[in-house]
């Protein structure tokens, strides 16, 4: 049996793992899906004070207060910084750090730093005009695709379900830099690639792409669930299988 802590990306809560959790539990694993502050069933806590440090502490507390050890800590998409920061705070409790169609956020970087100028402007405008200056509402599906997020595997029913339960992302989590002590560096890590093939990932590592160069270290392993950017919706069983393969 292994212990999994599942952290969803932007606009999502623990509900996003509803179809991934049962197969893992049926296989005998201990599974803890997390809702970060200001999202999902904790959306009533949203506000200007919610930032990246809040979300890091959410993940740390989910592990510590449940007294979890040897955790396989999984971060999907925009949860990258939160799980990286949490693992850096409590490395002794983390057996493996898993990035699901995501990648590690570097020390001193913000989510906004990862975006081209045009898309940063889009986000800033959306936050100001529709998010009250403190939140980033879910973009439309064409806007998501314009930003490079693949919708492969999501039909109308899945998209409607996603949109009906999504909540605005606290903007402070996107603008506060990640601060690391270096404790996370040597932890075993796995990238589960979904919207990029492993061949594409390896090519960018070899080319020294700034967002992929860190994946060249010996602590990294690679798996794939070929689908779009939200594998927990488009291929939940395959996602659970890929996570279960990391057990032990």
XYZ file of N, CA and C in Angstrom:
744
model
N 0.839 -1.198 0.000
C 0.000 0.000 0.000
C 0.872 1.246 0.000
N 0.506 2.228 -0.785
C 1.166 3.530 -0.773
C 0.154 4.610 -0.391
N 0.678 5.755 0.000
C -0.164 6.886 0.402
C -0.038 7.985 -0.633
N -1.172 8.400 -1.176
C -1.204 9.435 -2.197
C -1.897 10.683 -1.662
N -1.310 11.835 -1.954
C -1.970 13.117 -1.723
C -2.108 13.770 -3.089
N -3.347 14.028 -3.493
C -3.657 14.500 -4.848
C -4.075 15.970 -4.797
N -3.321 16.826 -5.485
C -3.584 18.265 -5.467
C -3.964 18.715 -6.865
N -5.179 19.226 -7.061
C -5.633 19.609 -8.398
C -5.121 20.974 -8.815
N -5.164 21.242 -10.122
C -4.699 22.508 -10.661
C -5.729 23.622 -10.542
N -5.517 24.680 -11.294
C -6.354 25.883 -11.222
C -7.834 25.567 -11.397
N -8.646 26.284 -10.626
C -10.114 26.285 -10.693
C -10.757 25.016 -10.134
N -9.953 24.085 -9.646
C -10.470 22.775 -9.251
C -10.372 22.567 -7.748
N -11.186 21.636 -7.250
C -11.107 21.202 -5.861
C -10.885 19.703 -5.807
N -10.992 19.134 -4.620
C -10.813 17.690 -4.460
C -11.781 16.904 -5.342
N -12.909 17.525 -5.671
C -13.904 16.863 -6.518
C -13.324 16.420 -7.861
N -12.267 17.082 -8.321
C -11.705 16.763 -9.640
C -11.148 15.346 -9.708
N -10.851 14.755 -8.542
C -10.265 13.415 -8.501
C -11.312 12.318 -8.286
N -12.583 12.665 -8.397
C -13.661 11.725 -8.046
C -13.568 10.389 -8.778
N -13.093 10.399 -10.014
C -13.026 9.159 -10.793
C -11.642 8.507 -10.742
N -10.692 9.167 -10.093
C -9.342 8.620 -9.948
C -9.180 7.928 -8.600
N -9.816 8.470 -7.578
C -9.668 7.943 -6.221
C -10.153 6.498 -6.093
N -11.367 6.136 -6.575
C -11.850 4.765 -6.345
C -10.911 3.670 -6.857
N -10.366 3.758 -8.092
C -9.459 2.680 -8.518
C -8.212 2.558 -7.644
N -7.698 3.687 -7.174
C -6.531 3.632 -6.301
C -6.875 2.981 -4.956
N -8.022 3.345 -4.397
C -8.425 2.753 -3.120
C -8.761 1.278 -3.273
N -9.352 0.927 -4.401
C -9.662 -0.483 -4.644
C -8.399 -1.324 -4.756
N -7.306 -0.681 -5.163
C -6.018 -1.372 -5.253
C -5.301 -1.411 -3.902
N -5.938 -0.839 -2.873
C -5.400 -0.926 -1.529
C -4.608 0.272 -1.055
N -4.625 1.351 -1.836
C -3.844 2.528 -1.473
C -4.645 3.496 -0.604
N -3.916 4.276 0.176
C -4.502 5.327 1.003
C -4.451 6.617 0.184
N -5.601 7.239 -0.050
C -5.670 8.367 -0.984
C -6.330 9.568 -0.313
N -5.661 10.734 -0.451
C -6.138 11.970 0.165
C -6.209 13.074 -0.891
N -7.385 13.291 -1.503
C -7.529 14.429 -2.417
C -7.658 15.722 -1.623
N -7.070 16.785 -2.134
C -6.989 18.053 -1.402
C -7.754 19.144 -2.138
N -8.466 19.967 -1.378
C -9.020 21.211 -1.899
C -8.224 22.362 -1.299
N -7.633 23.182 -2.149
C -6.841 24.309 -1.687
C -7.748 25.487 -1.312
N -7.269 26.341 -0.433
C -8.050 27.474 0.073
C -8.551 28.365 -1.062
N -9.857 28.687 -0.996
C -10.464 29.579 -1.980
C -11.062 28.877 -3.166
N -10.965 27.546 -3.198
C -11.445 26.778 -4.346
C -12.437 25.714 -3.894
N -13.245 25.233 -4.847
C -14.159 24.141 -4.554
C -14.991 24.388 -3.317
N -15.030 23.379 -2.446
C -15.833 23.501 -1.229
C -15.220 24.467 -0.215
N -14.066 25.050 -0.546
C -13.456 26.074 0.313
C -13.439 27.431 -0.386
N -14.312 27.580 -1.383
C -14.364 28.830 -2.147
C -14.834 30.004 -1.293
N -15.532 29.705 -0.192
C -15.986 30.787 0.700
C -14.819 31.457 1.420
N -13.637 30.868 1.338
C -12.456 31.433 1.991
C -11.606 32.266 1.036
N -12.090 32.447 -0.196
C -11.336 33.208 -1.184
C -11.235 34.671 -0.772
N -10.161 35.310 -1.223
C -9.983 36.727 -0.922
C -8.569 37.158 -1.230
N -8.316 38.434 -1.047
C -7.014 38.998 -1.404
C -5.870 38.385 -0.608
N -6.153 37.827 0.550
C -5.095 37.275 1.384
C -4.645 35.877 1.008
N -5.334 35.251 0.065
C -4.959 33.892 -0.350
C -3.850 33.978 -1.387
N -2.694 33.406 -1.064
C -1.557 33.475 -1.972
C -0.888 32.104 -2.064
N 0.266 32.051 -2.709
C 0.955 30.770 -2.876
C 1.347 30.160 -1.539
N 1.769 30.985 -0.596
C 2.126 30.463 0.724
C 0.931 29.790 1.387
N -0.266 30.339 1.159
C -1.481 29.713 1.698
C -1.630 28.308 1.154
N -1.469 28.160 -0.157
C -1.663 26.853 -0.784
C -0.556 25.875 -0.408
N 0.664 26.368 -0.246
C 1.732 25.494 0.230
C 1.387 24.967 1.621
N 0.917 25.861 2.493
C 0.566 25.442 3.852
C -0.625 24.493 3.848
N -1.556 24.676 2.911
C -2.671 23.732 2.777
C -2.152 22.313 2.568
N -1.192 22.172 1.655
C -0.660 20.846 1.329
C 0.139 20.296 2.507
N 0.977 21.136 3.102
C 1.739 20.706 4.275
C 0.798 20.218 5.371
N -0.248 20.994 5.655
C -1.177 20.617 6.717
C -1.939 19.329 6.394
N -2.278 19.137 5.115
C -2.978 17.914 4.722
C -2.128 16.681 5.036
N -0.822 16.825 4.903
C 0.092 15.715 5.183
C 0.339 15.582 6.681
N 0.666 16.685 7.326
C 1.083 16.640 8.728
C -0.072 16.287 9.660
N -1.240 16.919 9.467
C -2.338 16.697 10.399
C -3.000 15.336 10.218
N -2.781 14.695 9.060
C -3.223 13.305 8.890
C -2.109 12.330 9.249
N -0.964 12.880 9.672
C 0.211 12.097 10.075
C 0.619 11.119 8.970
N 0.772 11.654 7.779
C 1.134 10.830 6.624
C 2.644 10.808 6.429
N 3.142 9.653 6.006
C 4.560 9.482 5.740
C 4.737 8.722 4.426
N 5.928 8.841 3.834
C 6.221 8.165 2.562
C 5.153 8.483 1.522
N 4.823 9.744 1.452
C 3.731 10.206 0.595
C 4.176 10.306 -0.863
N 3.310 9.868 -1.762
C 3.444 10.173 -3.180
C 2.594 11.417 -3.408
N 3.267 12.546 -3.543
C 2.598 13.848 -3.614
C 2.418 14.240 -5.068
N 1.157 14.371 -5.495
C 0.818 14.581 -6.905
C 0.261 15.986 -7.102
N 0.854 16.730 -8.033
C 0.363 18.056 -8.378
C 0.006 18.118 -9.847
N -1.227 18.500 -10.132
C -1.672 18.650 -11.515
C -1.543 20.100 -11.948
N -0.971 20.337 -13.117
C -0.979 21.641 -13.771
C -0.518 22.751 -12.835
N -1.387 23.732 -12.584
C -1.028 24.906 -11.802
C -0.740 24.642 -10.339
N -0.939 23.407 -9.876
C -0.584 23.060 -8.497
C 0.910 22.799 -8.349
N 1.648 22.912 -9.429
C 3.087 22.650 -9.422
C 3.803 23.381 -8.300
N 3.593 24.687 -8.196
C 4.312 25.477 -7.193
C 3.922 25.062 -5.782
N 2.646 24.763 -5.563
C 2.181 24.394 -4.226
C 2.804 23.079 -3.765
N 2.846 22.074 -4.648
C 3.414 20.791 -4.226
C 4.932 20.872 -4.113
N 5.567 21.655 -4.990
C 7.015 21.819 -4.895
C 7.377 22.499 -3.580
N 6.655 23.570 -3.255
C 6.912 24.272 -2.003
C 6.652 23.414 -0.791
N 5.576 22.627 -0.831
C 5.245 21.771 0.307
C 6.304 20.689 0.503
N 6.739 20.068 -0.590
C 7.763 19.027 -0.488
C 9.071 19.592 0.048
N 9.354 20.845 -0.269
C 10.559 21.503 0.225
C 10.486 21.753 1.731
N 9.263 21.900 2.261
C 9.082 22.151 3.694
C 9.132 20.851 4.509
N 8.601 19.767 3.923
C 8.508 18.506 4.670
C 9.069 17.339 3.840
N 10.311 17.453 3.381
C 10.863 16.397 2.514
C 10.924 15.034 3.188
N 11.024 15.014 4.510
C 11.120 13.746 5.227
C 9.831 12.936 5.162
N 8.735 13.572 4.759
C 7.449 12.871 4.660
C 7.086 12.501 3.216
N 7.904 12.916 2.253
C 7.578 12.720 0.842
C 8.480 11.648 0.238
N 7.855 10.605 -0.321
C 8.618 9.546 -0.983
C 8.866 9.870 -2.445
N 7.916 10.535 -3.060
C 8.038 10.879 -4.479
C 7.139 12.071 -4.782
N 7.635 12.947 -5.648
C 6.886 14.108 -6.102
C 6.497 13.863 -7.549
N 5.197 13.968 -7.843
C 4.688 13.653 -9.173
C 4.042 14.888 -9.783
N 4.452 15.208 -11.001
C 3.882 16.328 -11.744
C 3.020 15.759 -12.868
N 1.723 15.986 -12.771
C 0.777 15.471 -13.756
C 0.497 16.530 -14.808
N 1.027 16.316 -16.002
C 0.981 17.294 -17.091
C 1.365 18.679 -16.582
N 2.481 18.697 -15.890
C 2.983 19.910 -15.275
C 4.489 19.816 -15.221
N 5.113 20.621 -14.378
C 6.551 20.580 -14.200
C 6.935 21.408 -13.014
N 8.179 21.274 -12.538
C 8.581 21.971 -11.321
C 8.700 23.472 -11.531
N 8.207 24.219 -10.566
C 8.394 25.665 -10.567
C 9.729 25.981 -9.913
N 10.519 26.848 -10.520
C 11.845 27.164 -10.003
C 11.769 28.166 -8.862
N 12.776 28.136 -8.018
C 12.886 29.079 -6.910
C 12.848 30.512 -7.431
N 12.011 31.338 -6.811
C 11.907 32.742 -7.195
C 10.963 33.038 -8.342
N 10.373 31.989 -8.916
C 9.479 32.174 -10.071
C 8.025 32.238 -9.627
N 7.219 32.926 -10.424
C 5.769 32.939 -10.242
C 5.109 32.276 -11.441
N 3.828 31.937 -11.291
C 3.096 31.400 -12.437
C 3.075 32.398 -13.577
N 2.914 33.663 -13.271
C 2.840 34.684 -14.314
C 4.136 34.779 -15.109
N 5.263 34.455 -14.479
C 6.544 34.476 -15.182
C 6.600 33.454 -16.309
N 5.765 32.427 -16.226
C 5.808 31.342 -17.198
C 5.026 31.662 -18.468
N 4.362 32.800 -18.503
C 3.486 33.146 -19.610
C 4.108 34.211 -20.509
N 3.776 34.119 -21.805
C 4.194 35.152 -22.746
C 3.481 36.460 -22.417
N 4.026 37.563 -22.911
C 3.507 38.889 -22.566
C 2.025 39.034 -22.892
N 1.603 38.570 -24.069
C 0.201 38.712 -24.475
C -0.732 37.985 -23.510
N -0.314 36.780 -23.082
C -1.193 36.007 -22.199
C -1.186 36.580 -20.790
N -0.057 37.117 -20.353
C -0.038 37.792 -19.049
C -1.005 38.965 -19.055
N -1.016 39.712 -20.155
C -1.930 40.848 -20.262
C -3.374 40.382 -20.239
N -3.649 39.270 -20.930
C -5.001 38.701 -20.923
C -5.428 38.362 -19.500
N -4.549 37.685 -18.758
C -4.886 37.286 -17.391
C -5.113 38.510 -16.514
N -4.226 39.472 -16.591
C -4.343 40.678 -15.759
C -5.649 41.410 -16.044
N -6.032 41.479 -17.315
C -7.283 42.138 -17.688
C -8.482 41.368 -17.160
N -8.454 40.034 -17.305
C -9.566 39.205 -16.829
C -9.714 39.320 -15.311
N -8.606 39.321 -14.602
C -8.649 39.454 -13.136
C -9.237 40.805 -12.741
N -8.812 41.874 -13.425
C -9.285 43.219 -13.093
C -10.754 43.395 -13.424
N -11.178 42.880 -14.580
C -12.533 43.141 -15.066
C -13.576 42.155 -14.552
N -13.176 40.899 -14.327
C -14.151 39.883 -13.944
C -13.864 39.217 -12.598
N -12.668 39.448 -12.070
C -12.298 38.786 -10.826
C -12.126 39.715 -9.647
N -12.574 40.959 -9.797
C -12.489 41.892 -8.689
C -11.077 42.192 -8.227
N -10.108 41.909 -9.087
C -8.717 42.159 -8.744
C -8.068 41.099 -7.891
N -8.840 40.093 -7.456
C -8.303 39.083 -6.540
C -8.437 37.655 -7.054
N -9.103 37.450 -8.201
C -9.342 36.083 -8.668
C -9.312 36.015 -10.194
N -8.950 34.851 -10.690
C -8.856 34.598 -12.125
C -9.941 33.595 -12.514
N -11.063 34.075 -13.073
C -12.147 33.167 -13.442
C -11.730 32.216 -14.570
N -12.404 31.088 -14.641
C -12.133 30.098 -15.685
C -12.327 30.715 -17.069
N -11.301 30.693 -17.936
C -11.473 31.195 -19.303
C -12.396 30.279 -20.100
N -12.849 30.776 -21.234
C -13.657 29.951 -22.119
C -12.787 28.842 -22.699
N -13.425 27.819 -23.274
C -12.648 26.727 -23.858
C -11.801 27.182 -25.044
N -12.305 28.028 -25.942
C -11.413 28.537 -27.000
C -10.222 29.312 -26.439
N -10.442 30.056 -25.355
C -9.337 30.780 -24.734
C -8.321 29.816 -24.114
N -8.826 28.730 -23.530
C -7.915 27.724 -22.982
C -7.022 27.148 -24.082
N -7.646 26.827 -25.197
C -6.872 26.256 -26.299
C -5.878 27.266 -26.851
N -6.276 28.533 -26.875
C -5.372 29.582 -27.329
C -4.140 29.660 -26.422
N -4.331 29.366 -25.146
C -3.224 29.392 -24.189
C -2.374 28.127 -24.260
N -2.819 27.157 -25.064
C -2.041 25.935 -25.239
C -2.510 24.762 -24.415
N -3.664 24.872 -23.737
C -4.197 23.765 -22.948
C -5.032 22.856 -23.834
N -4.633 21.608 -23.961
C -5.337 20.665 -24.825
C -6.628 20.176 -24.172
N -7.701 20.178 -24.953
C -8.994 19.666 -24.492
C -9.254 18.250 -25.000
N -8.225 17.599 -25.508
C -8.389 16.250 -26.060
C -9.021 15.316 -25.032
N -9.999 14.553 -25.482
C -10.647 13.574 -24.622
C -11.822 14.109 -23.836
N -12.071 15.412 -23.935
C -13.185 16.008 -23.194
C -14.332 16.306 -24.145
N -15.451 15.620 -23.935
C -16.643 15.894 -24.717
C -17.473 16.989 -24.065
N -18.629 17.251 -24.641
C -19.480 18.321 -24.125
C -19.893 18.061 -22.681
N -20.180 16.795 -22.359
C -20.613 16.466 -20.993
C -19.504 16.762 -19.983
N -18.260 16.381 -20.319
C -17.144 16.617 -19.407
C -16.855 18.107 -19.249
N -16.942 18.844 -20.358
C -16.684 20.280 -20.289
C -17.758 20.996 -19.475
N -19.007 20.583 -19.642
C -20.094 21.186 -18.868
C -19.925 20.898 -17.374
N -19.540 19.656 -17.057
C -19.334 19.262 -15.658
C -18.195 20.065 -15.056
N -17.100 20.191 -15.798
C -15.939 20.980 -15.368
C -16.369 22.419 -15.084
N -17.018 23.056 -16.057
C -17.380 24.476 -15.919
C -18.369 24.704 -14.782
N -19.269 23.748 -14.556
C -20.302 23.925 -13.531
C -19.727 23.892 -12.121
N -18.557 23.285 -11.947
C -17.986 23.135 -10.609
C -16.706 23.943 -10.414
N -16.209 24.532 -11.481
C -14.983 25.326 -11.384
C -15.229 26.596 -10.574
N -14.213 27.032 -9.849
C -14.276 28.275 -9.087
C -13.057 29.133 -9.438
N -13.177 30.445 -9.363
C -12.055 31.315 -9.744
C -10.787 31.023 -8.938
N -9.663 31.086 -9.626
C -8.364 30.848 -8.985
C -7.918 32.089 -8.228
N -7.567 31.965 -6.938
C -7.043 33.127 -6.204
C -5.797 33.692 -6.894
N -5.839 34.960 -7.218
C -4.794 35.568 -8.044
C -3.451 35.626 -7.324
N -3.475 35.736 -6.009
C -2.229 35.780 -5.251
C -1.384 34.535 -5.409
N -2.021 33.403 -5.732
C -1.270 32.165 -5.945
C -0.495 32.202 -7.255
N -0.850 33.141 -8.130
C -0.233 33.248 -9.445
C 0.860 34.307 -9.493
N 0.875 35.183 -8.515
C 1.793 36.328 -8.551
C 2.864 36.296 -7.464
N 2.698 35.450 -6.456
C 3.698 35.375 -5.394
C 4.815 34.420 -5.794
N 6.072 34.840 -5.705
C 7.177 33.950 -6.072
C 7.291 32.756 -5.124
N 7.719 31.632 -5.677
C 7.989 30.446 -4.877
C 9.353 30.601 -4.203
N 9.407 30.329 -2.913
C 10.656 30.395 -2.164
C 11.024 29.001 -1.673
N 12.195 28.523 -2.100
C 12.633 27.174 -1.759
C 13.921 27.215 -0.945
N 14.102 26.173 -0.116
C 15.325 26.037 0.669
C 16.290 25.034 0.042
N 15.840 24.360 -1.022
C 16.688 23.370 -1.679
C 16.475 21.956 -1.202
N 15.538 21.771 -0.246
C 15.296 20.434 0.302
C 14.600 19.516 -0.701
N 13.934 20.103 -1.675
C 13.168 19.325 -2.640
C 14.056 18.756 -3.749
N 15.266 19.258 -3.871
C 16.084 18.967 -5.053
C 16.335 17.478 -5.277
N 16.631 16.746 -4.223
C 17.044 15.351 -4.373
C 15.916 14.340 -4.232
N 14.704 14.825 -3.988
C 13.584 13.895 -3.889
C 13.330 13.207 -5.228
N 12.955 11.926 -5.226
C 12.547 11.279 -6.479
C 11.351 12.001 -7.079
N 11.379 12.178 -8.393
C 10.323 12.927 -9.074
C 9.906 12.185 -10.344
N 8.635 12.330 -10.679
C 8.100 11.729 -11.903
C 7.260 12.739 -12.643
N 7.477 12.830 -13.929
C 6.583 13.583 -14.810
C 5.664 12.595 -15.501
N 4.355 12.789 -15.365
C 3.392 12.036 -16.164
C 2.918 12.975 -17.262
N 3.428 12.756 -18.458
C 3.110 13.617 -19.591
C 1.785 13.195 -20.207
N 0.964 14.171 -20.536
C -0.357 13.902 -21.114
C -0.509 14.598 -22.462
N -0.465 15.924 -22.448
C -0.688 16.672 -23.684
C 0.579 16.822 -24.517
N 1.729 16.430 -23.968
C 2.967 16.318 -24.739
C 3.407 14.859 -24.726
N 4.002 14.410 -25.822
C 4.539 13.056 -25.853
C 5.871 13.029 -25.106
N 6.297 11.846 -24.688
C 7.586 11.729 -24.029
C 8.716 12.110 -24.974
N 8.523 11.867 -26.268
C 9.531 12.263 -27.241
C 9.694 13.779 -27.273
N 8.575 14.501 -27.213
C 8.638 15.960 -27.183
C 9.305 16.455 -25.903
N 8.964 15.829 -24.794
C 9.565 16.214 -23.520
C 11.071 15.987 -23.557
N 11.491 14.821 -24.012
C 12.915 14.513 -24.049
C 13.662 15.453 -24.989
N 13.029 15.824 -26.097
C 13.664 16.753 -27.029
C 13.891 18.106 -26.382
N 12.918 18.571 -25.589
C 13.075 19.866 -24.929
C 14.096 19.811 -23.796
N 14.192 18.670 -23.127
C 15.235 18.501 -22.110
C 16.614 18.574 -22.765
N 16.762 17.839 -23.860
C 18.039 17.813 -24.572
C 18.421 19.190 -25.091
N 17.405 19.948 -25.524
C 17.659 21.280 -26.077
C 17.917 22.319 -24.986
N 17.747 21.931 -23.722
C 17.972 22.868 -22.629
C 16.877 23.892 -22.478
N 15.646 23.549 -22.905
C 14.510 24.456 -22.748
C 14.419 24.886 -21.282
N 14.242 26.199 -21.013
C 14.292 26.684 -19.625
C 13.279 26.049 -18.686
N 12.143 25.584 -19.208
C 11.148 24.963 -18.351
C 11.346 23.452 -18.216
N 12.252 22.882 -19.003
C 12.433 21.431 -19.001
C 13.851 20.996 -18.631
N 14.798 21.923 -18.623
C 16.191 21.566 -18.369
C 16.369 20.864 -17.025
N 15.590 21.267 -16.011
C 15.726 20.679 -14.678
C 15.347 19.208 -14.653
N 14.624 18.739 -15.672
C 14.168 17.353 -15.706
C 15.256 16.394 -16.174
N 16.452 16.900 -16.411
C 17.552 16.058 -16.885
C 18.234 15.299 -15.751
N 17.913 15.630 -14.498
C 18.586 15.027 -13.359
C 18.251 13.567 -13.157
N 19.103 12.831 -12.441
C 18.895 11.392 -12.223
C 17.713 11.076 -11.315
N 17.201 12.088 -10.632
C 16.057 11.861 -9.740
C 14.731 11.771 -10.489
N 14.769 11.998 -11.807
C 13.542 12.048 -12.605
C 13.246 10.726 -13.306
N 11.951 10.360 -13.325
C 11.444 9.286 -14.177
C 10.250 9.823 -14.950
N 9.826 9.089 -15.969
C 8.813 9.599 -16.878
C 7.779 8.522 -17.201
N 6.520 8.941 -17.182
C 5.400 8.094 -17.573
C 4.524 8.918 -18.514
N 3.560 8.265 -19.134
C 2.678 9.000 -20.037
C 1.256 8.471 -19.968
N 0.307 9.389 -20.055
C -1.111 9.078 -20.248
C -1.534 9.953 -21.416
N -1.446 9.453 -22.649
C -1.715 10.295 -23.818
C -3.169 10.773 -23.852
N -3.359 12.051 -23.633
C -4.692 12.659 -23.628
C -4.502 14.167 -23.543
N -5.546 14.895 -23.162
C -5.438 16.332 -23.017
C -4.898 16.735 -21.656
N -5.078 18.018 -21.333
C -4.458 18.591 -20.140
C -5.166 18.226 -18.839
N -6.352 17.638 -18.922
C -7.099 17.264 -17.717
C -7.344 15.753 -17.725
N -6.298 14.955 -17.490
C -6.426 13.496 -17.590
C -7.361 12.888 -16.557
N -7.554 13.575 -15.431
C -8.473 13.040 -14.423
C -9.922 13.044 -14.912
N -10.206 13.854 -15.941
C -11.534 13.881 -16.543
C -11.594 13.021 -17.804
N -10.555 13.096 -18.634
C -10.594 12.419 -19.927
C -10.179 10.952 -19.851
N -9.240 10.619 -18.943
C -8.783 9.235 -18.794
C -8.516 8.937 -17.315
N -9.576 8.934 -16.504
C -9.361 8.753 -15.060
C -8.794 7.391 -14.680
N -9.242 6.339 -15.331
C -8.747 5.004 -14.987
C -7.277 4.878 -15.374
N -6.934 5.373 -16.560
C -5.540 5.317 -16.996
C -4.643 6.185 -16.093
N -5.194 7.313 -15.626
C -4.445 8.161 -14.705
C -4.192 7.434 -13.391
N -5.229 6.772 -12.879
C -5.067 5.997 -11.646
C -4.048 4.881 -11.836
N -4.071 4.252 -12.989
C -3.130 3.151 -13.263
C -1.698 3.671 -13.292
N -1.487 4.827 -13.928
C -0.144 5.408 -13.981
C 0.347 5.794 -12.592
N -0.545 6.301 -11.751
C -0.161 6.650 -10.388
C 0.121 5.396 -9.572
N -0.704 4.362 -9.738
C -0.510 3.124 -8.996
C 0.811 2.465 -9.346
N 1.281 2.662 -10.583
C 2.544 2.062 -11.008
C 3.737 2.647 -10.256
N 3.536 3.786 -9.577
C 4.610 4.420 -8.816
C 4.640 3.931 -7.375
N 3.720 3.097 -6.983
C 3.618 2.630 -5.606
C 4.860 1.857 -5.199
N 5.218 2.015 -3.921
C 6.320 1.224 -3.383
C 7.674 1.724 -3.761
